[in-house]
Short mmCIF file of C-alpha atoms in Angstrom, two decimals:
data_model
loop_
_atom_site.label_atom_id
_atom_site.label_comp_id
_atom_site.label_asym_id
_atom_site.label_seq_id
_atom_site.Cartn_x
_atom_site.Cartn_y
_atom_site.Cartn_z
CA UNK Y 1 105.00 113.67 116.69
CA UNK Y 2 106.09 110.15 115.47
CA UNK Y 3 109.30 109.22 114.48
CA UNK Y 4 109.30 109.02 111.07
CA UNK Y 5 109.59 105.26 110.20
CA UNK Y 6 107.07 104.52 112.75
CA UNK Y 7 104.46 107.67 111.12
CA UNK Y 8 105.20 105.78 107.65
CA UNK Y 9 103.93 102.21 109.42
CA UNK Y 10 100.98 103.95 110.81
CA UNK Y 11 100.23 105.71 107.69
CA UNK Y 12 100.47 102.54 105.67
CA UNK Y 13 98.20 100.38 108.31
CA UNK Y 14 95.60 102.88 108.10
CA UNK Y 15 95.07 101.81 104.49
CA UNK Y 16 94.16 99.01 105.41
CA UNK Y 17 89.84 98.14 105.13
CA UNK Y 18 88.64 98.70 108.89
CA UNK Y 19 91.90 100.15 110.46
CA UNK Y 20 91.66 103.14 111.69
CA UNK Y 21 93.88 105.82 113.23
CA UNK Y 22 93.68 104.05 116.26
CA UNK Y 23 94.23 100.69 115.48
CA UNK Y 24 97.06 101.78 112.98
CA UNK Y 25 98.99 103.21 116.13
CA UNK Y 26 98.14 99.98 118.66
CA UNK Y 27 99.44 97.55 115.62
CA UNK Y 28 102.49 99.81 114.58
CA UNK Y 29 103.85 99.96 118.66
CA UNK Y 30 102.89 96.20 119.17
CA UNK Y 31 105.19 95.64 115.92
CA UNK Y 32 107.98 97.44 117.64
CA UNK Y 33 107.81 95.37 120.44
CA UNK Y 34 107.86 91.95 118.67
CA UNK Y 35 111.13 90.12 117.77
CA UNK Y 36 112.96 91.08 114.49
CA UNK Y 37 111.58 87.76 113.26
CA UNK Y 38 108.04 87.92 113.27
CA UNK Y 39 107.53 91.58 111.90
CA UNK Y 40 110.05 90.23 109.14
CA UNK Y 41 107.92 87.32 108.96
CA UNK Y 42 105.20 89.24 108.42
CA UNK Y 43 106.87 91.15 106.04
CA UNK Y 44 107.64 88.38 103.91
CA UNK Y 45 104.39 86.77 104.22
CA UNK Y 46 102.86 89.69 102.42
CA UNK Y 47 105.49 89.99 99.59
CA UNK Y 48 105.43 86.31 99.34
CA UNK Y 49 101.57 86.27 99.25
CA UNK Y 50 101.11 89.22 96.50
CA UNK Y 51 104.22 87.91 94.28
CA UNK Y 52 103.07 84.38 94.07
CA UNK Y 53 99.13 83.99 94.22
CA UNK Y 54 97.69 84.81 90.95
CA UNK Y 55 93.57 84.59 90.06
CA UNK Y 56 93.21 81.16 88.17
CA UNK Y 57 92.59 81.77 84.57
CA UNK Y 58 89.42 79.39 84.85
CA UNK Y 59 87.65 80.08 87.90
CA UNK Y 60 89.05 83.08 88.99
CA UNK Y 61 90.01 81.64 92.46
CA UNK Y 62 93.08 82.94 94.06
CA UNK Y 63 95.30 80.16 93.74
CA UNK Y 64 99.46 79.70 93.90
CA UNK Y 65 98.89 77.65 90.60
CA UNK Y 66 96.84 78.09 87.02
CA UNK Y 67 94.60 76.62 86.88
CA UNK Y 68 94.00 76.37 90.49
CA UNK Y 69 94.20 73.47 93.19
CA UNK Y 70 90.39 73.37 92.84
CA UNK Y 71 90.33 73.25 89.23
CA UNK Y 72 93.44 70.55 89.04
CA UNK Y 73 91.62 68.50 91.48
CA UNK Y 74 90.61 64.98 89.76
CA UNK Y 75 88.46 64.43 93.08
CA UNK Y 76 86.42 67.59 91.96
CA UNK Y 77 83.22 67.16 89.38
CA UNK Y 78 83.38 69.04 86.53
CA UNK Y 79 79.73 68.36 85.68
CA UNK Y 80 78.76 71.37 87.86
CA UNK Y 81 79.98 75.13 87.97
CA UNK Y 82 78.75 77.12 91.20
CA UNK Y 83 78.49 80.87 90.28
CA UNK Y 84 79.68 82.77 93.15
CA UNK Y 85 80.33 86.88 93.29
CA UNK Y 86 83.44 86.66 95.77
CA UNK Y 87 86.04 84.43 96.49
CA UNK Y 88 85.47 84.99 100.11
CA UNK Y 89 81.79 83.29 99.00
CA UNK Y 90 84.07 80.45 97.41
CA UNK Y 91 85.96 79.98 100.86
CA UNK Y 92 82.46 79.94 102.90
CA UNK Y 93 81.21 77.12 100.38
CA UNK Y 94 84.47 75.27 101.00
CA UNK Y 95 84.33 75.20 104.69
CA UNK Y 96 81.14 73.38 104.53
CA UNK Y 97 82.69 70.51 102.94
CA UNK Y 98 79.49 69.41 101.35
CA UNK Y 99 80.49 70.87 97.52
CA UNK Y 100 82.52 68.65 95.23
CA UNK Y 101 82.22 71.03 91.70
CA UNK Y 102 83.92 73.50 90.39
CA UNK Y 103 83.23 77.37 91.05
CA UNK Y 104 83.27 80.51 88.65
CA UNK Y 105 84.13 83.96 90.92
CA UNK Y 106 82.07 87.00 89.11
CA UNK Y 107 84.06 89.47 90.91
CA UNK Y 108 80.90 91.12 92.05
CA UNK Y 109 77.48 91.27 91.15
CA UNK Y 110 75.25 93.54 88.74
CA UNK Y 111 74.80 96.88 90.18
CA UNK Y 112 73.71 100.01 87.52
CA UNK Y 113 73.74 102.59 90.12
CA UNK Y 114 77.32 101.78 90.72
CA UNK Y 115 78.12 101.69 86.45
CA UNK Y 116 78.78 97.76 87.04
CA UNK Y 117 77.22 95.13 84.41
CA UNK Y 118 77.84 91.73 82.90
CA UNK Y 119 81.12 93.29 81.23
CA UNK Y 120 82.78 94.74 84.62
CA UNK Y 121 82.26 91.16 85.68
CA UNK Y 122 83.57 87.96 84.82
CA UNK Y 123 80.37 87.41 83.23
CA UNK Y 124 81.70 86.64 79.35
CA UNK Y 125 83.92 83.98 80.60
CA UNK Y 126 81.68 82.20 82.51
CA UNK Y 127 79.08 81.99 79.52
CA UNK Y 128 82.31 81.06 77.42
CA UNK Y 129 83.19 78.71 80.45
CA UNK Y 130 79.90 77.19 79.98
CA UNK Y 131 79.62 76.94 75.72
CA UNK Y 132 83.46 75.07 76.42
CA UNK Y 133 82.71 72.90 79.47
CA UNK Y 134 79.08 71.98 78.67
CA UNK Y 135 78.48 71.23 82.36
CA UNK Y 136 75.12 69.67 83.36
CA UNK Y 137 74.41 72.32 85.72
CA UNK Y 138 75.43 75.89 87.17
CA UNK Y 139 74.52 76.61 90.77
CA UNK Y 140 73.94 80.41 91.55
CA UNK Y 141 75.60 80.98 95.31
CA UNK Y 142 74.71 84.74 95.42
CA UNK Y 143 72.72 86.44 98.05
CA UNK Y 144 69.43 87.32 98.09
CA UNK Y 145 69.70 91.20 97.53
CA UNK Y 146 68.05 92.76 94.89
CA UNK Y 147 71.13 93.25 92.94
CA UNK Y 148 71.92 89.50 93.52
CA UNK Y 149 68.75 88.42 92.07
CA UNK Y 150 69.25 90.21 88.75
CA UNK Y 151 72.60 89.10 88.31
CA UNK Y 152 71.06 85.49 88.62
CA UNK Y 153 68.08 86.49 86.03
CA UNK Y 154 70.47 88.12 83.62
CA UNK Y 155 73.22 85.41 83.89
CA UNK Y 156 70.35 82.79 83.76
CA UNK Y 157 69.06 84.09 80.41
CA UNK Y 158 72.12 84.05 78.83
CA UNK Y 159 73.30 80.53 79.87
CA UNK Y 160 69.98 79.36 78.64
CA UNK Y 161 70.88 80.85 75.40
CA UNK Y 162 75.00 79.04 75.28
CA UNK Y 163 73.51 75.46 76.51
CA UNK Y 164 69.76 75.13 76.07
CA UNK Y 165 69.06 72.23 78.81
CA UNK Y 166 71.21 73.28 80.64
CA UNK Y 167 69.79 72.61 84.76
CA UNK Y 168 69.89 76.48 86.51
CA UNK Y 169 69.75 76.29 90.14
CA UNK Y 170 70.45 78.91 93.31
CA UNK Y 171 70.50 78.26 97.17
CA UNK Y 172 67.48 78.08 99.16
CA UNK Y 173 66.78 80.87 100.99
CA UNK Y 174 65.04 80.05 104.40
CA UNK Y 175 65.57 79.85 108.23
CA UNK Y 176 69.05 80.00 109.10
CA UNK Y 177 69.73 76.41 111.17
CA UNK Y 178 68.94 77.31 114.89
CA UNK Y 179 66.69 80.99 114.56
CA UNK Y 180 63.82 81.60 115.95
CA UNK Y 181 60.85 81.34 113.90
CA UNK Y 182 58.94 84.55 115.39
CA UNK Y 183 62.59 86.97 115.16
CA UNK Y 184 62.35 86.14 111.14
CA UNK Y 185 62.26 88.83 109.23
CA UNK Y 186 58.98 88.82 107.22
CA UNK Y 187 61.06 88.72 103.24
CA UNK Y 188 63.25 85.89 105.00
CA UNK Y 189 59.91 84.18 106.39
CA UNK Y 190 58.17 84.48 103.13
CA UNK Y 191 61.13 82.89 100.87
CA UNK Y 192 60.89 80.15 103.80
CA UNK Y 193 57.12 79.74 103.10
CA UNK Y 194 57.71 79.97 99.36
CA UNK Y 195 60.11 77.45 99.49
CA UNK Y 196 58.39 74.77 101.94
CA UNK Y 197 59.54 70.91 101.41
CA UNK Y 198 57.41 67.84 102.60
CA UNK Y 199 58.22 66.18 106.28
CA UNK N 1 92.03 74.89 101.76
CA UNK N 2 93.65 78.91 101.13
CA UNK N 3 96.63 78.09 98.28
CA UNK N 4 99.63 78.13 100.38
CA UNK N 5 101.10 81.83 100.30
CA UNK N 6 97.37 83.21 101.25
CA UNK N 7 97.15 80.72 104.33
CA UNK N 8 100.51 81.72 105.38
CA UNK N 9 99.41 85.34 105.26
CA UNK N 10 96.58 84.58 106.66
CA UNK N 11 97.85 83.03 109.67
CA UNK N 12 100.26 86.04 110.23
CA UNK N 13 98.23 88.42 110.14
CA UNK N 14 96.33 86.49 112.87
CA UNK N 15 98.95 86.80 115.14
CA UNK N 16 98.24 90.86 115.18
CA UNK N 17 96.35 91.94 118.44
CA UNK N 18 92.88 92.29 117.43
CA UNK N 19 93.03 90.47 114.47
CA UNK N 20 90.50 87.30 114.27
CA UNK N 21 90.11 84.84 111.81
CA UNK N 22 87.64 86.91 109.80
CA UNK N 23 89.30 89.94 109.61
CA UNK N 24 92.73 88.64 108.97
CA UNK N 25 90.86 86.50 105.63
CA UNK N 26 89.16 89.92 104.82
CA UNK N 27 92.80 91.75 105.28
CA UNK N 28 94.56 88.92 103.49
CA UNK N 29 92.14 89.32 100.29
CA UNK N 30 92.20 93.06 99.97
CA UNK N 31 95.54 93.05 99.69
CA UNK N 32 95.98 90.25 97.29
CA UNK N 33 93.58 92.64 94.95
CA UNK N 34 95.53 95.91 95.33
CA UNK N 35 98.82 96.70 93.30
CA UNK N 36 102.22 95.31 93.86
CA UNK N 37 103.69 98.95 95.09
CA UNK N 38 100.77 99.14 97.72
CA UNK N 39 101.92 95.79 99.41
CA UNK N 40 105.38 95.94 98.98
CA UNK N 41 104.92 99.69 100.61
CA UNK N 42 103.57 98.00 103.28
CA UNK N 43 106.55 95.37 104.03
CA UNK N 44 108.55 98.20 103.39
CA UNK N 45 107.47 100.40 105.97
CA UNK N 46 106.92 97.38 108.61
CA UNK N 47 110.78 96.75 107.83
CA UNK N 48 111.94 99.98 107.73
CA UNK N 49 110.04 100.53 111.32
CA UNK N 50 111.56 97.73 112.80
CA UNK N 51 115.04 98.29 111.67
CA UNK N 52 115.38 102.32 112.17
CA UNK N 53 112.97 102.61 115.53
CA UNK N 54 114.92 102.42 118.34
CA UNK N 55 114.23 102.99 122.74
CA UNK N 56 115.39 106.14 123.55
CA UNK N 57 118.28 105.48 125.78
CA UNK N 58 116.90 108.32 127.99
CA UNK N 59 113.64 108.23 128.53
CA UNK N 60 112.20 105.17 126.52
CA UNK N 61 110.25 106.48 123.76
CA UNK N 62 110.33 104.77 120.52
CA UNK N 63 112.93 106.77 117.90
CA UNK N 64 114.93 106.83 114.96
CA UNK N 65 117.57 108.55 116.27
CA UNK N 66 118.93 108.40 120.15
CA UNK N 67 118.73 110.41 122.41
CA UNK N 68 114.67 111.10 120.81
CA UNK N 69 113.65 114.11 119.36
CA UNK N 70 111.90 115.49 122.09
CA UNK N 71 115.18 114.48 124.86
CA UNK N 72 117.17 116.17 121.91
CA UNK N 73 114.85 119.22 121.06
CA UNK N 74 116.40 122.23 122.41
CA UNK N 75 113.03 123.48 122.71
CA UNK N 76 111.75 121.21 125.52
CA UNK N 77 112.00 121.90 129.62
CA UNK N 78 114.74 119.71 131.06
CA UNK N 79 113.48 120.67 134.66
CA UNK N 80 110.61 118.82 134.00
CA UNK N 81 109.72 114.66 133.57
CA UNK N 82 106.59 112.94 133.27
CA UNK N 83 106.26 110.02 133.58
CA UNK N 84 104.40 107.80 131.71
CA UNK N 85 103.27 104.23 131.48
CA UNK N 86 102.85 103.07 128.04
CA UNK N 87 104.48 105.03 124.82
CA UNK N 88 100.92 105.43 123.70
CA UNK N 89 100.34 107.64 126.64
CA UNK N 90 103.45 109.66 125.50
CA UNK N 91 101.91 110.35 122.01
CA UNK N 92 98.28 111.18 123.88
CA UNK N 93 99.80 113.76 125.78
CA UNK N 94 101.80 115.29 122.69
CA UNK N 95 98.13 115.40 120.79
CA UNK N 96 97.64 118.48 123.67
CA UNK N 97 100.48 120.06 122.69
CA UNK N 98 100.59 121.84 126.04
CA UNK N 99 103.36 120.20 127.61
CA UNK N 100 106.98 120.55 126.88
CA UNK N 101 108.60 118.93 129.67
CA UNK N 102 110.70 115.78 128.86
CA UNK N 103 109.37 112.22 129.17
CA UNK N 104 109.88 108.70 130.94
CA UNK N 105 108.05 105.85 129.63
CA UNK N 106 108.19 102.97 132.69
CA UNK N 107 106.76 100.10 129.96
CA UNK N 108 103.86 99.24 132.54
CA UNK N 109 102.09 99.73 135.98
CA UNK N 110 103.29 97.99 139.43
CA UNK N 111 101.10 94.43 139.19
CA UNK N 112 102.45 91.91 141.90
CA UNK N 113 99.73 89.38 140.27
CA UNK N 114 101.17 89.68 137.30
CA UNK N 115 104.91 89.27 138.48
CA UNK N 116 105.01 93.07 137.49
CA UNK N 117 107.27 95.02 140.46
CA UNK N 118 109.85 98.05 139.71
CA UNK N 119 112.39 95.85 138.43
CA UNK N 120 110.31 94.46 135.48
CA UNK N 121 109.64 98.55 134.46
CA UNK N 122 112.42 100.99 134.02
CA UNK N 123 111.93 102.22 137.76
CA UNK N 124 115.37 101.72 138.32
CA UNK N 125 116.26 103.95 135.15
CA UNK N 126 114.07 106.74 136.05
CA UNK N 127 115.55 106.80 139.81
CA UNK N 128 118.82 106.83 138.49
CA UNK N 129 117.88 109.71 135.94
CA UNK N 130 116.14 112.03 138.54
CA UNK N 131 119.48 111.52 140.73
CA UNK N 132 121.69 112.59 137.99
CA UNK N 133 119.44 115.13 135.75
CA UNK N 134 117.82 116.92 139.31
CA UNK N 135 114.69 117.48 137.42
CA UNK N 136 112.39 120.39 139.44
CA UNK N 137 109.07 118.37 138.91
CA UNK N 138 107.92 114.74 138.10
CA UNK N 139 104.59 114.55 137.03
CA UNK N 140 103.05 111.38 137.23
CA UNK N 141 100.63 110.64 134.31
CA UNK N 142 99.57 107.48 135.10
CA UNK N 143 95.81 106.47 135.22
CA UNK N 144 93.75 106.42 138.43
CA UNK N 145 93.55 102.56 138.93
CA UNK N 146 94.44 100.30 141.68
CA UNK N 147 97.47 99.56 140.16
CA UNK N 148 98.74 102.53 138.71
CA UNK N 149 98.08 104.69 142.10
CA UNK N 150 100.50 102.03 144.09
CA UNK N 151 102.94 102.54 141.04
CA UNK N 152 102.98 106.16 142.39
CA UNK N 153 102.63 105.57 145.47
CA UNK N 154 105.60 103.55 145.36
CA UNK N 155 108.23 105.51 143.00
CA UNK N 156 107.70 108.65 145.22
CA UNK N 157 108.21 107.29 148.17
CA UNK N 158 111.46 106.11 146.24
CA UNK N 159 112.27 109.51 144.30
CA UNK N 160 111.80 111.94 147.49
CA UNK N 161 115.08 109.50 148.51
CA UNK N 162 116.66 110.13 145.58
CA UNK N 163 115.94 113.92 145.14
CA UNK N 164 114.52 115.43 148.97
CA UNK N 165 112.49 118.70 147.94
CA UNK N 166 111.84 117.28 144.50
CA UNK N 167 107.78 118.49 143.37
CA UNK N 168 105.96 115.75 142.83
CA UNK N 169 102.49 115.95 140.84
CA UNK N 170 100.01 114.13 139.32
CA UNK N 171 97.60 114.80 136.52
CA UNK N 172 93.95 115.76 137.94
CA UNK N 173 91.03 113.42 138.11
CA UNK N 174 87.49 114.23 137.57
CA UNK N 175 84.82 114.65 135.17
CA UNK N 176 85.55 114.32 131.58
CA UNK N 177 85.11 117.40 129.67
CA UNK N 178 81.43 118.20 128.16
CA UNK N 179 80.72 114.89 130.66
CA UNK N 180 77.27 115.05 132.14
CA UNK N 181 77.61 114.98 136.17
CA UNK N 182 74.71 112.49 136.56
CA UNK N 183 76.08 109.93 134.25
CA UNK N 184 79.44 110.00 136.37
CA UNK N 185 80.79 106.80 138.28
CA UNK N 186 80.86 107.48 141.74
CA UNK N 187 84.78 106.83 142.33
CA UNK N 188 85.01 110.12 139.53
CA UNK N 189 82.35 112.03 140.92
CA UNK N 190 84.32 111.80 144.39
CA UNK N 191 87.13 112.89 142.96
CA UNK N 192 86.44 115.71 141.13
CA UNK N 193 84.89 116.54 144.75
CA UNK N 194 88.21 116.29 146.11
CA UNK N 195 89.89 118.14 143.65
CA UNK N 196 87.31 120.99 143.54
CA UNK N 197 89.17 124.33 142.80
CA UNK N 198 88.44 127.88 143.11
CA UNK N 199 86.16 129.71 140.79
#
């Protein structure tokens, strides 16, 4: 029913994570009616994108250079490593502005049902990261799932065993800024409890 | 903050209709972790689309080769056009695969708030084509909205110049298949009133 370049572009768009068949035929006939230009912009921005960003060989950012512009950075403190399980975690942390440390991307988190562990991670770096680096502290930016909290118990107990000392840390978990109190949900409400500060 | 080649992807893939920030990051990092042949497939096909995919010089569908396949298919009914706003509309009625008339694809409805009269769609082509092809039938498959009635309105008045005696149809209105009457909008339920037919 297509012509056939324009069945290959909607085949290929439907590849894509949360394109479906619809989608993939709105984007392919919206292509067609752009300019030459900006589909080969496009175009290039892809190959460009895949032929020079590499993972960084110490934090496992996604980075144009190795190591990467956050590693390279002399305005970034090397005294503190903040474990995170995606870089799109790593981008969140960065928008707030607030962290000046390094990172370590796991790749994912510990899940046995799935046949992942510490060694379909980027779990032996890191603890190789750490006995190299000696930083004075790792902060554990993973959420609060189940699977998330065992990655932070196993990780924890072998860090523990590379840098005894070493200061082990994780996000608070709490009210997000602006919810209501009574729409909580109760685990959410009870890590908020659990973790109450002085006023 | 992105290394350069992802923020440039990034931002492209932002310019795609339905594509916010979030997804366009989410896009931009799935394809960074998939293989080289997968992405330049990709480019590949959005090139190959935009170079090979031409308007049908006859009836405006989007095609590799010109006149289409279906103007050129030996097995479709010259003595019939329909006429269609948007290609997508084409490729919904070819999904039946119960009509084998030929097309015309006027690239939009009659909108004078928008600037949108017969001259900005290819009114003038398909007046020009009925006068020279003498079609038996134009069906008009264009939906039942302010807009797109006065776009019929208008082209018949128009085409029974061109072609006196010419059959002029449209596509039925009423209630949706498997549709439950009571959930019906008015304006449809009045319609299919309208339209009733013979049991």
């Amino acid at each position: 029913m297509y012509t056939r370049p324009l069945a290959r572009l909607i085949e290929e768009l439907q590849r894509l994570p949360g394109i479906g068949a619809k989608s993939a035929q709105r984007l392919a006939l919206y292509l067609l009616s752009r300019p030459a230009e900006e589909v080969e912009g496009l175009a290039e921005a892809l190959l460009g994108a895949k032929r020079q960003v590499r993972l960084c060989s110490r934090c496992f950012n996604w980075s144009e250079v190795d190591p990467c512009e956050i590693c390279a950075s002399p305005r970034r403190d090397g005294r503190t490593i903040c474990v995170v399980a995606d870089v799109r975690d790593l981008l969140a942390l960065e928008r707030t502005q607030e962290y000046r440390g390094l990172y370590h991307v796991l790749g994912g988190v510990i899940s046995p049902m799935n046949g992942i562990g510490l060694e379909q991670l980027r779990g032996r770096e890191l603890l190789a990261r750490v006995g190299k680096e000696q930083p004075e502290e790792v902060i554990f930016a993973i959420g609060p799932t189940v699977e998330g909290e065992v990655t932070v118990q196993v990780l924890a107990r072998y860090l523990r065993e590379v840098l005894p000392g070493i200061r082990l840390t994780q996000l608070a978990f709490g009210l997000p800024v602006g919810a209501e109190l009574e729409f909580a949900d109760e685990v959410t409400l009870a890590r908020a409890l659990e973790g109450r500060r002085g006023v």
